[in-house]
Short mmCIF file of C-alpha atoms in Angstrom, two decimals:
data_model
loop_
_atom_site.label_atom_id
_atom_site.label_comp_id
_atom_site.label_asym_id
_atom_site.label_seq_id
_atom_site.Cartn_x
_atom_site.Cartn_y
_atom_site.Cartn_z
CA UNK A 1 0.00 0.00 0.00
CA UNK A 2 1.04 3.66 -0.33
CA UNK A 3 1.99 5.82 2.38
CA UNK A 4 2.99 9.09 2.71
CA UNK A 5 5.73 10.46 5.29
CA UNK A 6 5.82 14.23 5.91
CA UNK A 7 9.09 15.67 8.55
CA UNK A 8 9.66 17.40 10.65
CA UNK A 9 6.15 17.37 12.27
CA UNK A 10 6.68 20.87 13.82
CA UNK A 11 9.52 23.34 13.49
CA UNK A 12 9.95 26.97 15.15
CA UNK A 13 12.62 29.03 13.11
CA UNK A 14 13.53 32.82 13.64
CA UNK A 15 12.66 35.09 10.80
CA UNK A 16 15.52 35.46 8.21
CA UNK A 17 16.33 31.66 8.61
CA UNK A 18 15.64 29.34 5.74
CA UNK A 19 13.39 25.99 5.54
CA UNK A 20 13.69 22.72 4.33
CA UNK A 21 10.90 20.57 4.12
CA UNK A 22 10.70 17.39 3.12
CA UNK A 23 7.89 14.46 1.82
CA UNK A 24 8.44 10.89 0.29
CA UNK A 25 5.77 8.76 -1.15
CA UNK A 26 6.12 4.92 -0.86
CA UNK A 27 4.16 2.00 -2.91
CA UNK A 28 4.05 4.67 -5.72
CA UNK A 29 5.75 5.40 -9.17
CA UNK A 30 5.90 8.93 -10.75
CA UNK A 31 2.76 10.26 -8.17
CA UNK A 32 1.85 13.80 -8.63
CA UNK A 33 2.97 15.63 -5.61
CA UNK A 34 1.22 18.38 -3.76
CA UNK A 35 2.70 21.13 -1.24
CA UNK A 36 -0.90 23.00 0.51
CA UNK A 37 -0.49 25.63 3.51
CA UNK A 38 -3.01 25.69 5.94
CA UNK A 39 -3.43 29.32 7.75
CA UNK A 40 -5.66 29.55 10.71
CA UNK A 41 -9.18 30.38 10.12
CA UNK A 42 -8.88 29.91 5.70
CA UNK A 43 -9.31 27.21 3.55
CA UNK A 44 -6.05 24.97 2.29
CA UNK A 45 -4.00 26.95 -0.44
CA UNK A 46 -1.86 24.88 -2.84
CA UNK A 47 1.33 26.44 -3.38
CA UNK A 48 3.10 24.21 -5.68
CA UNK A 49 2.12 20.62 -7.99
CA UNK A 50 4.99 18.58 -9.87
CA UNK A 51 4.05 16.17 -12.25
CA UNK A 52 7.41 14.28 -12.43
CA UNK A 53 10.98 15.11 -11.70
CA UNK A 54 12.17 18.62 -11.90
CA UNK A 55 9.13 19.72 -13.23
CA UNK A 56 7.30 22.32 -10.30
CA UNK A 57 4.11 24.54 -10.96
CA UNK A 58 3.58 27.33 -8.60
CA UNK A 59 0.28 28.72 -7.90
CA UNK A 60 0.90 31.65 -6.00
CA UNK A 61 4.26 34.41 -5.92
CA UNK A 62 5.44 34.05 -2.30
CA UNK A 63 8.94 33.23 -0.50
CA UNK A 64 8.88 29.98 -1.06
CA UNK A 65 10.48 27.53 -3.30
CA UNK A 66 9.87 23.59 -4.38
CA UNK A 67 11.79 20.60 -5.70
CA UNK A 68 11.66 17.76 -6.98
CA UNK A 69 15.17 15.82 -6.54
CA UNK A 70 13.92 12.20 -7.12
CA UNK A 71 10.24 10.51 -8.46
CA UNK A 72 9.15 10.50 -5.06
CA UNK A 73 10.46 13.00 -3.20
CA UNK A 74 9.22 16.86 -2.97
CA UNK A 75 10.84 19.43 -1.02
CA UNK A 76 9.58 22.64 0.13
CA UNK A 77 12.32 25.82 0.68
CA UNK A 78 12.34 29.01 1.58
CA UNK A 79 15.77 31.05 1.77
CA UNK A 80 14.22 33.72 4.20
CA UNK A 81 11.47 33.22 6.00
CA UNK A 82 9.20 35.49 6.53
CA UNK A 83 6.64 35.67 9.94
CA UNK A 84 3.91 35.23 7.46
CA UNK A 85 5.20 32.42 6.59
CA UNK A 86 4.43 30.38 9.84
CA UNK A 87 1.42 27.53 8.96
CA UNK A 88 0.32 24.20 8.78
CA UNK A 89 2.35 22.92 5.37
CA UNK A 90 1.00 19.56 3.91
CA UNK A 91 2.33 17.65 1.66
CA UNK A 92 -0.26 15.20 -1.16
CA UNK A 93 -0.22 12.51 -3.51
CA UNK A 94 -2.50 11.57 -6.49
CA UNK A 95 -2.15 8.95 -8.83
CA UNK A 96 -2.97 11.16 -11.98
CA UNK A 97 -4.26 15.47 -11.75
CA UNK A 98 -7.89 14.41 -11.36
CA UNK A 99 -7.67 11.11 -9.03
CA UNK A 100 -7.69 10.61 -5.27
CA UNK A 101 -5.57 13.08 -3.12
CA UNK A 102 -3.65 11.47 -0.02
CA UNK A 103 -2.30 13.39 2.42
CA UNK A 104 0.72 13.68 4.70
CA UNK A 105 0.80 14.25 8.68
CA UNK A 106 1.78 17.73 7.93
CA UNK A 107 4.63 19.90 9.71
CA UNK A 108 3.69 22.77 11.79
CA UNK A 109 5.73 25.93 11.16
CA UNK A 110 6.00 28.96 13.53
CA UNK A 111 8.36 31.71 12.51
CA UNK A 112 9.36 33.82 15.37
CA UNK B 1 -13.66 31.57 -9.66
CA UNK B 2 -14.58 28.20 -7.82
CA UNK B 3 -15.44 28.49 -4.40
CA UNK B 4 -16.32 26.25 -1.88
CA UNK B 5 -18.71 27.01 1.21
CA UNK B 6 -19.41 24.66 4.10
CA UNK B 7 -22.19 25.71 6.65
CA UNK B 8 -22.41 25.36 9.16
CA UNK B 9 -18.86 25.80 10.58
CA UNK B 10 -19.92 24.09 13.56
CA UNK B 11 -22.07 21.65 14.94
CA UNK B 12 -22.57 20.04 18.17
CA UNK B 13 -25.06 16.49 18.59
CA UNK B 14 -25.49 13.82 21.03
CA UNK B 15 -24.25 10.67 20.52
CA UNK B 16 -26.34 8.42 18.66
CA UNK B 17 -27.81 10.72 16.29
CA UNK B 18 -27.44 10.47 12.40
CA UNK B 19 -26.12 13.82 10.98
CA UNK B 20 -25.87 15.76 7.68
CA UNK B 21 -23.07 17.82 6.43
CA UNK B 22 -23.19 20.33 3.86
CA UNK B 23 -21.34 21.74 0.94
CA UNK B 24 -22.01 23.55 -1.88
CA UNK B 25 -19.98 25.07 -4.73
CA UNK B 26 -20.04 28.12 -7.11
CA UNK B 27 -18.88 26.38 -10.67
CA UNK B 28 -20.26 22.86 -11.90
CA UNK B 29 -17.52 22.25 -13.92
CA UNK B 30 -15.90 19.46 -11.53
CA UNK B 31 -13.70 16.37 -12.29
CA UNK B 32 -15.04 15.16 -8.79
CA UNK B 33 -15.45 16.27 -5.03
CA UNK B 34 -13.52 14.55 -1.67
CA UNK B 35 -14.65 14.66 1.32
CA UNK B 36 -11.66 14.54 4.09
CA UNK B 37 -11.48 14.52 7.62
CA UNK B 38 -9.03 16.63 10.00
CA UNK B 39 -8.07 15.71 13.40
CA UNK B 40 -7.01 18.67 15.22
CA UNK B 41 -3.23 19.06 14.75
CA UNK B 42 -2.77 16.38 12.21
CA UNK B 43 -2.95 15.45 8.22
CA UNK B 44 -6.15 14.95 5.99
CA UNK B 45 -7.44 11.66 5.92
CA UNK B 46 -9.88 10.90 2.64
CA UNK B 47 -13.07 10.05 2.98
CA UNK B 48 -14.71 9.67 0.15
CA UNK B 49 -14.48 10.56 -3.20
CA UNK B 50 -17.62 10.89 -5.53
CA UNK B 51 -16.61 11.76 -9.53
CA UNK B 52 -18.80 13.84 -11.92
CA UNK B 53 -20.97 11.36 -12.89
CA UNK B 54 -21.72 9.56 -10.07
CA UNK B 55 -24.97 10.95 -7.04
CA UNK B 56 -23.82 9.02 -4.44
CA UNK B 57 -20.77 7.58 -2.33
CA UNK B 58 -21.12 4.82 0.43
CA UNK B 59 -18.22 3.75 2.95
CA UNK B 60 -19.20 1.89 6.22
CA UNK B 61 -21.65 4.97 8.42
CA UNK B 62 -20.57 7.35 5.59
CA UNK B 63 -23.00 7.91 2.52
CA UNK B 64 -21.73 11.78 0.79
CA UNK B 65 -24.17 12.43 -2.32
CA UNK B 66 -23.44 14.83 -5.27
CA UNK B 67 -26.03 16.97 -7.04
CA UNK B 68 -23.54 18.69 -9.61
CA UNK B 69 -26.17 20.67 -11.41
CA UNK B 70 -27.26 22.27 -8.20
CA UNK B 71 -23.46 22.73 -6.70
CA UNK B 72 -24.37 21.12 -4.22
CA UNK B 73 -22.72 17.72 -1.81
CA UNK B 74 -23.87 16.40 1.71
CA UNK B 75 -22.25 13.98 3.58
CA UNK B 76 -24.53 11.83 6.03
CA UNK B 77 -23.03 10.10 9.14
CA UNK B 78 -25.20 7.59 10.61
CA UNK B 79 -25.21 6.45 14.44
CA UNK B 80 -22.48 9.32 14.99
CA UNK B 81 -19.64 8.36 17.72
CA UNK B 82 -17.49 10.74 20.05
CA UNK B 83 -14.65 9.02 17.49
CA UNK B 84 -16.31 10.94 14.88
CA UNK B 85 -15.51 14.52 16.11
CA UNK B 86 -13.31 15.88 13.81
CA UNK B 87 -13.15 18.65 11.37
CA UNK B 88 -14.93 17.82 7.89
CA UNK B 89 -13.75 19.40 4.77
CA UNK B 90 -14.94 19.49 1.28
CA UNK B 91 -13.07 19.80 -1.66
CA UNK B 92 -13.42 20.08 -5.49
CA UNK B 93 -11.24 19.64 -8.11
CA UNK B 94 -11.96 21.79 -11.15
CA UNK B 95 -12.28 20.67 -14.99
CA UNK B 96 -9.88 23.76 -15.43
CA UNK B 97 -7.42 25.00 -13.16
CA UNK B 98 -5.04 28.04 -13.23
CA UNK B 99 -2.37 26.11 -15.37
CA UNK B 100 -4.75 24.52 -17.55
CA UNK B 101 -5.45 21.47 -16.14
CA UNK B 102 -7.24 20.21 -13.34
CA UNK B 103 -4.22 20.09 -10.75
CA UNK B 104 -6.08 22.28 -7.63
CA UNK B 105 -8.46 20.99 -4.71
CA UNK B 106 -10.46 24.01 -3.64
CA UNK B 107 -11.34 23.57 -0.39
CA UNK B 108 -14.27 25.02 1.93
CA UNK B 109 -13.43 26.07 5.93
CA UNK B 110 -14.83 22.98 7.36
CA UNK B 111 -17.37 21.97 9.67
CA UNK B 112 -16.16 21.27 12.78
CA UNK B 113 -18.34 18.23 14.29
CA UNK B 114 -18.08 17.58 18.04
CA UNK B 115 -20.01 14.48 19.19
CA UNK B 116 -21.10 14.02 22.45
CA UNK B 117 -21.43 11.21 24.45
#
C-alpha cells in the first residue's frame, strides 16, 4: 500500500532563517505531488504541484520555493522566512491530476 | 472563480444521532469532489471521493451524495460516535485549473463536528 511520510512534524525558526521541508511517497511510481499551507481560520492553499521530476508549478508568488530531486520526493524551501510564513504545510499525492488526493501528517511551522 | 462554502462551521449532537453535512460550490464544472477529515493538529485523511458522474458515495456509516447541477454535496453520518468529532472538509477539483489542467483541490473552511457522548 502507499503511504505518505511528511518531517519534521513541527519546526519553530527565527525570521531570516531558511526551511527545508521534506515528503516521500512509498508504494508509488511517478505520483503527482502536492505542497498546501493551511493558515488559521482559511481554507487549504496549494502552493506548488509537480508532475514528475524537476518539473514544479507554482500557484501563487510568495517566499517559497519547491523541488523535486527524485520521483518520489518533494521538497519545500524558503531562503528567508518570513513571519507570514508560519502555517500548517501539507504535503499530497494523487495517482494522476484528477484522481484521489492522499495526504501527509503535515509539519507545523511557527516563525518567530 | 470556484469556491467552496461549508455551513455550518460548527455543529454540536449527542451521541447516537445520524447527521448531515453540507457543501455547496459556485462552478459545476468538476472532475469530482472529496470529502476529508481533520483531526485537530494532524494530516487529511480521505473520505470519500464521488466523480462527476456519479450521485452518491457509500463507505461503512458514511454515505456523501453529489447533485452537480445544483453545486451542491452532503455527507450523512449515521449512528455518529465521540470518534467521529473531527473537522470535515470538502473539496473540489476543477475541470480547469489556473495552469490549464485540473491540478487544484479548492477547499471550503470545514465543519467542525463535536459528538457528544
Amino acid at each position: 500500500s502507499q503511504t505518505i511520510h511528511q518531517w519534521p512534524a513541527t519546526l519553530v525558526q527565527p525570521v531570516g532563517s531558511p526551511l527545508s521541508l521534506e515528503c516521500t511517497v512509498e508504494g508509488t511510481s511517478n505520483p503527482n505531488l502536492y505542497w498546501y499551507r493551511q493558515a488559521a481560520g482559511r481554507g487549504l492553499q496549494l502552493l506548488f504541484y509537480s508532475v514528475g521530476i524537476g518539473q514544479i508549478s507554482s500557484e501563487v508568488p510568495q517566499n517559497l520555493s519547491a523541488s523535486r530531486p527524485q520521483d518520489r520526493q518533494f521538497i519545500l524551501s524558503s531562503k528567508k522566512l518570513l513571519l507570514s510564513d508560519s502555517g500548517f504545510y501539507l504535503c499530497a499525492w494523487s495517482a494522476q491530476l484528477n484522481t484521489e488526493a492522499f495526504f501527509g501528517q503535515g509539519t507545523r511551522l511557527t516563525v518567530v | 472563480k470556484q469556491e467552496v462554502t461549508q455551513i455550518p462551521a460548527a455543529l454540536s449532537v449527542p451521541e447516537g444521532e445520524n447527521l448531515v453535512l453540507n457543501c455547496s460550490f459556485t462552478d459545476s464544472a468538476i472532475y469530482n469532489l472529496q470529502w476529508f477529515r481533520q483531526d485537530p493538529g494532524k494530516g487529511l485523511t480521505s473520505l470519500l471521493l464521488i466523480q462527476s458522474s456519479q450521485r452518491e458515495q457509500t463507505s461503512g456509516r458514511l454515505n456523501a451524495s453529489l447533485d452537480k447541477s445544483s453545486g451542491r454535496s452532503t455527507l450523512y453520518i449515521a449512528a455518529s460516535q465521540p470518534g467521529d468529532s473531527a473537522t470535515y472538509l470538502c473539496a473540489v477539483r476543477p475541470l480547469r485549473g489556473t495552469q490549464g489542467g485540473s491540478e487544484k483541490l479548492v477547499f471550503g473552511k470545514g465543519t467542525k463536528l463535536t459528538v457528544n457522548p
